[in-house]
Structure formats: structure tokens, C-alpha cells
């Protein structure tokens, strides 16, 4: 693996060269009904699922793994699936890593029935297919924080923050989520092999740029300060199959996922320089890996849970 880390304290010349070259207490919560206090004891349950709803009342499936040796203080990882929305499969691919590293996995299941397009899913529902900005409570992005709180309450977990990982469409979701939900309680984030990216430029309309998405320079500064790792497989060079992921705007970003991810990170560097903004993102290139969540997850875990 080739690892590249950049902060404002470091000389970036080496990075530019590479980019160019590779083109057990209970949990207590106030309930919704009459302010009653709801107390749930901690429990493990190691694999399962349940149904919930988004703030807009849209059905959302949740799949989870709470390893048997978990404690109330075990860290939580939210895993965002790719375009197939194969939620249980994504959860299952993280089970061995969760058991070995002592964390809990929760995976939102946004089905094609209720979130049919890439605008609804990859792009978080911020805009519709016409580019109209949608009310925030309708965004899929707006379901993540309530899902986290509901999951903690259900299992008696005490974590006050979480890590988040996504692959392919999920990788696109993760980096956009950090932009549009700046107060999300995220400790660490990994966007792996995003099918297409949101470049921090106003000339391109969201979700390919930030145009029309009500993004200010202050929002960009906050985005660049978030703990994001862009994780790319250097063999992720095949075409994508979905309208936005392989449409003209995506192809302008590059002929494949690897090229688009490199361009995205380069664009973020340029814009952070323009703004004089602190830059906390990292780029990691995984050699010999293509568009594979299984292989990317095994590399992502060391960024998400370095301890």
C-alpha cells in the first residue's frame, strides 16, 4: 500500500508529485412520549436487523452486529453500502473485523423502493434530479444522526460519537455527508472508491460540485478540517453502470473511479490553499485492489480504529 498523509504543517510538493504520477451501565434517554425516561440495559445480540424511519417518515432498514464481547463503551462504526444497497452483505463483510478490533457495526438500508436514484442515495437527497434543493428533513443524510441515537438507546451503548465508512456509492455518501452535516458526531471517516465525487467548486452543480447546494466558503473550511481518509484502489479502473456514476459529468472527473478520486483530492488541496484553510484529509492508495469493499474494508479499519 502507498500511504499519503497531508496537513498544513507539511510540505505538499511530494504529494503533488505522486498525484501527478498516478493520475455495562444502562443508557438513558428522554423518550418522545410525554418526556418519559426510557432506560435500556446493555445487551449484545450479535447479528440482526430492525426497521425504523427517517425524519421524513420514510422506511429505513438497519442491520447490525454487536459482538458478544462488546461493552457499553464499545465504539460504533456506521457502514454505508454501495449502489446495490446490499446492507446485510456489507454488515457481514465487517463482522470479523469488528470482532477482532472490538467495535460495533450498524448499517443503514436505504432501499431502491424508497430511495430510487443516485440523487436520493449517493448524494444524500440534498437535491432532486432537476437540481432543486430539498428540505433538510427529507435528506437521507438527515437520517444518520437519529439512527445513531436510536441504535445506542436500543442496545444500551454509551458512545457519544461514531466512525463512518462507505464504499462506492457509500464512499460518495460519506464525503458528502461530512460536507452537508458539519456537526455530525463523527470521529473518523473513510470514503472508499467513491463512484463519483463532489469537487469543492461552485462552477459544477451538486453532486459533482457544490453549485446549487448552499455551500459557503465557511462550509468548505469546516469540511477540510474533518477527519476524512479518501481510500482508493489503484485497479479500480472499470466503468460504472449507473446514470450519474458513468454519465458525462462523472466522465469529466476522469474515466474511472481511481482517476476521479485522485482528482477530487487534488481539487480539495487547491481549494484549501485558496481559502488558507487547515487540511486534515488523507489520501491512501491501495495497490492491487479494484472495486472491492471486502479488500478496502481490511485497509480502512486501521484508519477508523488506529488504537
Coordinates of C-alpha atoms in Angstrom, one line a residue:
X1 CA 0.0 0.0 0.0
X2 CA 1.1 3.5 -0.7
X3 CA 0.1 5.9 2.1
X4 CA 0.0 9.7 1.7
X5 CA -0.8 12.0 4.6
X6 CA -1.0 15.8 4.3
X7 CA -1.6 18.6 6.8
X8 CA -0.9 22.3 6.6
X9 CA 2.3 21.7 8.6
X10 CA 3.9 19.6 5.9
X11 CA 5.5 20.4 2.5
X12 CA 3.0 19.3 -0.1
X13 CA 5.4 19.0 -3.1
X14 CA 5.8 15.3 -2.6
X15 CA 2.0 14.8 -2.6
X16 CA 1.6 16.8 -5.8
X17 CA 4.3 14.6 -7.5
X18 CA 2.5 11.4 -6.5
X19 CA -0.9 12.7 -7.6
X20 CA 0.5 13.7 -11.0
X21 CA 2.4 10.4 -11.3
X22 CA -0.6 8.2 -10.6
X23 CA -3.2 10.4 -12.3
X24 CA -22.0 -2.0 31.4
X25 CA -24.4 0.8 32.9
X26 CA -27.7 1.4 31.2
X27 CA -28.2 4.0 28.6
X28 CA -30.8 6.7 29.5
X29 CA -32.6 8.9 27.0
X30 CA -35.6 11.1 27.1
X31 CA -38.4 9.4 25.3
X32 CA -40.6 11.1 22.7
X33 CA -43.8 10.5 24.6
X34 CA -44.5 13.0 27.4
X35 CA -40.8 13.3 28.2
X36 CA -40.7 9.9 29.8
X37 CA -37.3 8.5 30.6
X38 CA -36.6 5.3 28.6
X39 CA -33.9 3.0 30.1
X40 CA -32.5 0.1 28.2
X41 CA -29.9 -2.2 29.7
X42 CA -26.8 -3.0 27.7
X43 CA -27.2 -6.1 25.5
X44 CA -25.3 -8.0 22.8
X45 CA -27.2 -9.6 20.1
X46 CA -24.6 -10.3 17.8
X47 CA -26.3 -10.1 14.4
X48 CA -29.7 -8.9 13.4
X49 CA -31.8 -6.1 12.0
X50 CA -34.8 -3.9 12.6
X51 CA -36.9 -1.3 10.8
X52 CA -37.0 2.4 11.5
X53 CA -37.9 5.6 9.7
X54 CA -36.1 8.7 8.5
X55 CA -37.1 12.1 10.0
X56 CA -39.4 12.4 6.9
X57 CA -41.1 9.2 7.8
X58 CA -39.6 7.1 5.0
X59 CA -38.9 3.4 5.9
X60 CA -35.3 2.6 6.6
X61 CA -33.8 -0.8 7.4
X62 CA -31.0 -1.2 9.9
X63 CA -28.6 -4.2 10.0
X64 CA -26.2 -4.6 12.9
X65 CA -23.5 -6.7 14.6
X66 CA -22.9 -6.3 18.3
X67 CA -20.1 -8.8 19.0
X68 CA -20.5 -11.0 22.1
X69 CA -17.5 -9.4 23.9
X70 CA -18.8 -5.8 23.3
X71 CA -19.2 -3.5 26.3
X72 CA -21.4 -0.4 26.7
X73 CA -18.4 1.7 25.7
X74 CA -17.6 -0.2 22.5
X75 CA -17.1 2.2 19.6
X76 CA -19.6 2.3 16.8
X77 CA -19.0 2.1 13.1
X78 CA -21.7 3.1 10.6
X79 CA -21.2 1.4 7.3
X80 CA -22.8 2.8 4.2
X81 CA -23.4 0.2 1.4
X82 CA -22.7 0.6 -2.3
X83 CA -25.2 1.1 -5.1
X84 CA -26.7 -2.4 -4.8
X85 CA -27.9 -1.4 -1.3
X86 CA -26.9 -4.9 -0.1
X87 CA -27.0 -3.9 3.5
X88 CA -26.7 -7.3 5.2
X89 CA -23.8 -8.3 3.0
X90 CA -21.9 -5.1 3.8
X91 CA -22.5 -5.7 7.5
X92 CA -21.3 -9.3 7.2
X93 CA -18.1 -8.2 5.5
X94 CA -17.3 -6.2 8.6
X95 CA -18.1 -8.8 11.2
X96 CA -14.7 -10.4 11.5
X97 CA -13.0 -7.0 11.7
X98 CA -15.5 -5.9 14.3
X99 CA -14.8 -9.0 16.5
X100 CA -11.1 -8.7 16.1
X101 CA -11.0 -4.9 16.8
X102 CA -13.7 -4.5 19.4
X103 CA -16.3 -2.3 17.7
X104 CA -20.0 -2.5 16.8
X105 CA -21.3 -2.3 13.3
X106 CA -24.6 -0.6 12.2
X107 CA -25.5 -0.4 8.5
X108 CA -28.4 1.7 7.2
X109 CA -30.5 0.0 4.5
X110 CA -32.0 2.6 2.1
X111 CA -33.8 0.5 -0.4
X112 CA -34.3 1.3 -4.1
X113 CA -38.0 1.4 -3.5
X114 CA -37.8 4.4 -1.2
X115 CA -34.5 5.9 -2.5
X116 CA -34.6 5.1 -6.2
X117 CA -31.9 7.4 -7.7
X118 CA -28.3 8.3 -7.1
X119 CA -29.6 11.8 -6.2
X120 CA -31.6 10.1 -3.3
X121 CA -28.8 7.8 -2.2
X122 CA -25.2 8.7 -3.3
X123 CA -25.9 12.4 -3.0
X124 CA -27.9 12.1 0.2
X125 CA -31.1 13.6 -1.1
X126 CA -29.9 17.1 -0.9
X127 CA -31.2 18.0 -4.4
X128 CA -33.6 16.3 -6.7
X129 CA -32.9 15.3 -10.3
X130 CA -33.8 18.9 -11.5
X131 CA -31.3 20.4 -9.1
X132 CA -33.9 21.7 -6.7
X133 CA -32.6 22.0 -3.2
X134 CA -34.8 19.8 -1.0
X135 CA -35.8 20.5 2.7
X136 CA -33.2 19.2 5.0
X137 CA -35.5 16.8 6.9
X138 CA -36.0 15.0 3.6
X139 CA -32.3 14.3 3.1
X140 CA -31.1 10.8 3.6
X141 CA -28.1 12.5 5.3
X142 CA -30.5 13.7 8.0
X143 CA -31.3 10.1 9.0
X144 CA -27.8 9.2 10.2
X145 CA -27.6 11.1 13.5
X146 CA -31.1 9.9 14.6
X147 CA -30.3 6.4 13.6
X148 CA -27.1 6.6 15.7
X149 CA -29.1 7.8 18.7
X150 CA -31.8 5.2 18.2
X151 CA -29.2 2.4 17.9
X152 CA -27.4 3.4 21.1
X153 CA -30.7 3.5 23.0
X154 CA -31.8 0.1 21.7
X155 CA -28.6 -1.6 22.8
X156 CA -27.6 0.4 25.9
X157 CA -24.4 1.8 24.3
X158 CA -22.8 4.9 25.7
X159 CA -20.7 6.1 22.8
X160 CA -21.3 9.8 22.1
X161 CA -19.7 9.7 18.6
X162 CA -19.1 7.3 15.8
X163 CA -16.9 6.4 12.9
X164 CA -18.3 6.2 9.4
X165 CA -17.2 4.2 6.3
X166 CA -18.7 3.8 2.8
X167 CA -17.6 2.1 -0.4
X168 CA -18.5 3.1 -4.0
X169 CA -21.9 4.8 -3.8
X170 CA -21.3 4.7 0.0
X171 CA -18.0 6.4 -0.4
X172 CA -19.7 9.2 -2.2
X173 CA -22.3 9.4 0.5
X174 CA -19.6 9.6 3.3
X175 CA -17.6 12.5 1.9
X176 CA -20.8 14.5 1.0
X177 CA -22.3 13.7 4.4
X178 CA -19.3 15.4 6.1
X179 CA -19.9 18.5 3.9
X180 CA -23.6 18.8 4.4
X181 CA -23.9 17.7 8.1
X182 CA -20.9 19.6 9.6
X183 CA -22.0 19.0 13.2
X184 CA -22.2 15.2 12.8
X185 CA -20.6 13.4 15.7
X186 CA -18.0 11.7 13.5
X187 CA -14.6 10.8 15.0
X188 CA -13.2 9.3 11.8
X189 CA -14.4 8.8 8.3
X190 CA -13.3 6.8 5.3
X191 CA -14.7 7.3 1.8
X192 CA -13.5 4.3 -0.3
X193 CA -13.6 4.2 -4.1
X194 CA -16.4 6.8 -4.5
X195 CA -18.1 6.2 -7.8
X196 CA -18.0 10.0 -8.5
X197 CA -17.1 12.9 -6.2
X198 CA -18.3 16.3 -5.2
X199 CA -15.4 18.6 -6.1
X200 CA -15.3 21.7 -3.9
X201 CA -16.0 24.1 -6.9
X202 CA -19.1 26.2 -7.4
X203 CA -19.0 26.0 -11.2
X204 CA -20.3 22.4 -11.2
X205 CA -23.7 21.7 -9.9
X206 CA -24.1 19.4 -6.9
X207 CA -23.4 16.5 -6.6
X208 CA -20.4 16.9 -9.0
X209 CA -19.5 20.3 -7.5
X210 CA -21.0 22.4 -4.8
X211 CA -23.1 24.7 -7.1
X212 CA -26.7 25.0 -6.0
X213 CA -26.1 23.1 -2.7
X214 CA -26.0 26.2 -0.4
X215 CA -22.3 25.7 0.4
X216 CA -20.3 28.7 1.6
X217 CA -16.5 29.2 2.0
X218 CA -17.0 28.6 5.7
X219 CA -18.7 25.3 4.9
X220 CA -15.7 24.3 2.8
X221 CA -13.3 25.3 5.6
X222 CA -15.2 23.1 8.0
X223 CA -15.3 20.2 5.5
X224 CA -11.5 20.3 5.0
X225 CA -11.0 20.2 8.8
X226 CA -12.9 16.9 9.2
X227 CA -11.0 13.6 9.7
X228 CA -11.6 12.1 6.3
X229 CA -9.5 9.5 4.5
X230 CA -10.0 9.1 0.8
X231 CA -9.2 5.4 0.2
X232 CA -8.6 4.4 -3.5
X233 CA -7.8 1.1 -5.1
X234 CA -5.3 1.6 -7.9
X235 CA -7.0 -1.1 -10.0
X236 CA -10.5 0.5 -9.8
X237 CA -10.4 1.4 -13.4
X238 CA -13.5 -0.2 -14.9
X239 CA -16.7 1.6 -15.9
X240 CA -19.6 2.2 -13.5
X241 CA -23.1 1.2 -14.6
X242 CA -25.5 3.9 -13.2
X243 CA -26.6 7.1 -14.9
X244 CA -24.8 9.6 -12.7
X245 CA -21.8 7.4 -12.0
X246 CA -21.0 6.9 -15.6
X247 CA -22.6 10.0 -17.1
X248 CA -20.9 12.9 -18.8
X249 CA -20.3 14.9 -15.5
X250 CA -18.7 11.9 -13.9
X251 CA -16.6 11.2 -17.0
X252 CA -15.4 14.8 -16.9
X253 CA -13.9 13.9 -13.5
X254 CA -12.0 11.0 -15.0
X255 CA -12.5 7.8 -17.0
X256 CA -12.7 5.7 -13.9
X257 CA -13.2 5.7 -10.1
X258 CA -9.4 5.8 -9.4
X259 CA -8.8 8.9 -11.5
X260 CA -11.9 10.7 -10.1
X261 CA -10.8 10.1 -6.6
X262 CA -7.3 11.5 -7.3
X263 CA -8.8 14.5 -9.0
X264 CA -11.2 15.0 -6.0
X265 CA -8.3 15.1 -3.6
X266 CA -6.2 17.3 -5.8
X267 CA -9.2 19.7 -6.1
X268 CA -9.6 19.8 -2.3
X269 CA -5.9 20.7 -1.9
X270 CA -6.2 23.6 -4.4
X271 CA -9.3 24.9 -2.8
X272 CA -8.0 24.6 0.8
X273 CA -4.9 26.6 -0.4
X274 CA -7.1 29.3 -1.8
X275 CA -9.0 29.6 1.4
X276 CA -6.0 29.3 3.6
X277 CA -7.9 26.5 5.4
X278 CA -6.5 23.8 7.7
X279 CA -6.5 20.5 5.8
X280 CA -7.0 17.3 7.8
X281 CA -7.8 14.9 4.9
X282 CA -5.5 12.0 4.0
X283 CA -5.2 10.1 0.7
X284 CA -4.4 6.4 0.7
X285 CA -3.8 4.3 -2.4
X286 CA -4.2 0.6 -2.0
X287 CA -2.1 -1.2 -4.6
X288 CA -3.5 -4.2 -6.5
X289 CA -7.1 -3.6 -5.4
X290 CA -10.1 -2.8 -7.6
X291 CA -13.7 -2.0 -6.8
X292 CA -13.9 -4.4 -3.8
X293 CA -15.5 -3.5 -0.5
X294 CA -14.1 -6.6 1.1
X295 CA -10.5 -5.7 0.3
X296 CA -10.9 -2.0 1.1
X297 CA -12.5 -2.7 4.5
X298 CA -9.4 -4.5 5.7
X299 CA -7.3 -1.4 4.9
X300 CA -9.9 1.1 6.2
X301 CA -10.1 -0.4 9.6
X302 CA -6.7 0.8 10.6
X303 CA -7.7 4.4 9.9
X304 CA -11.1 4.1 11.6
X305 CA -9.8 2.3 14.8
X306 CA -6.0 3.0 14.9
X307 CA -5.7 2.2 18.5

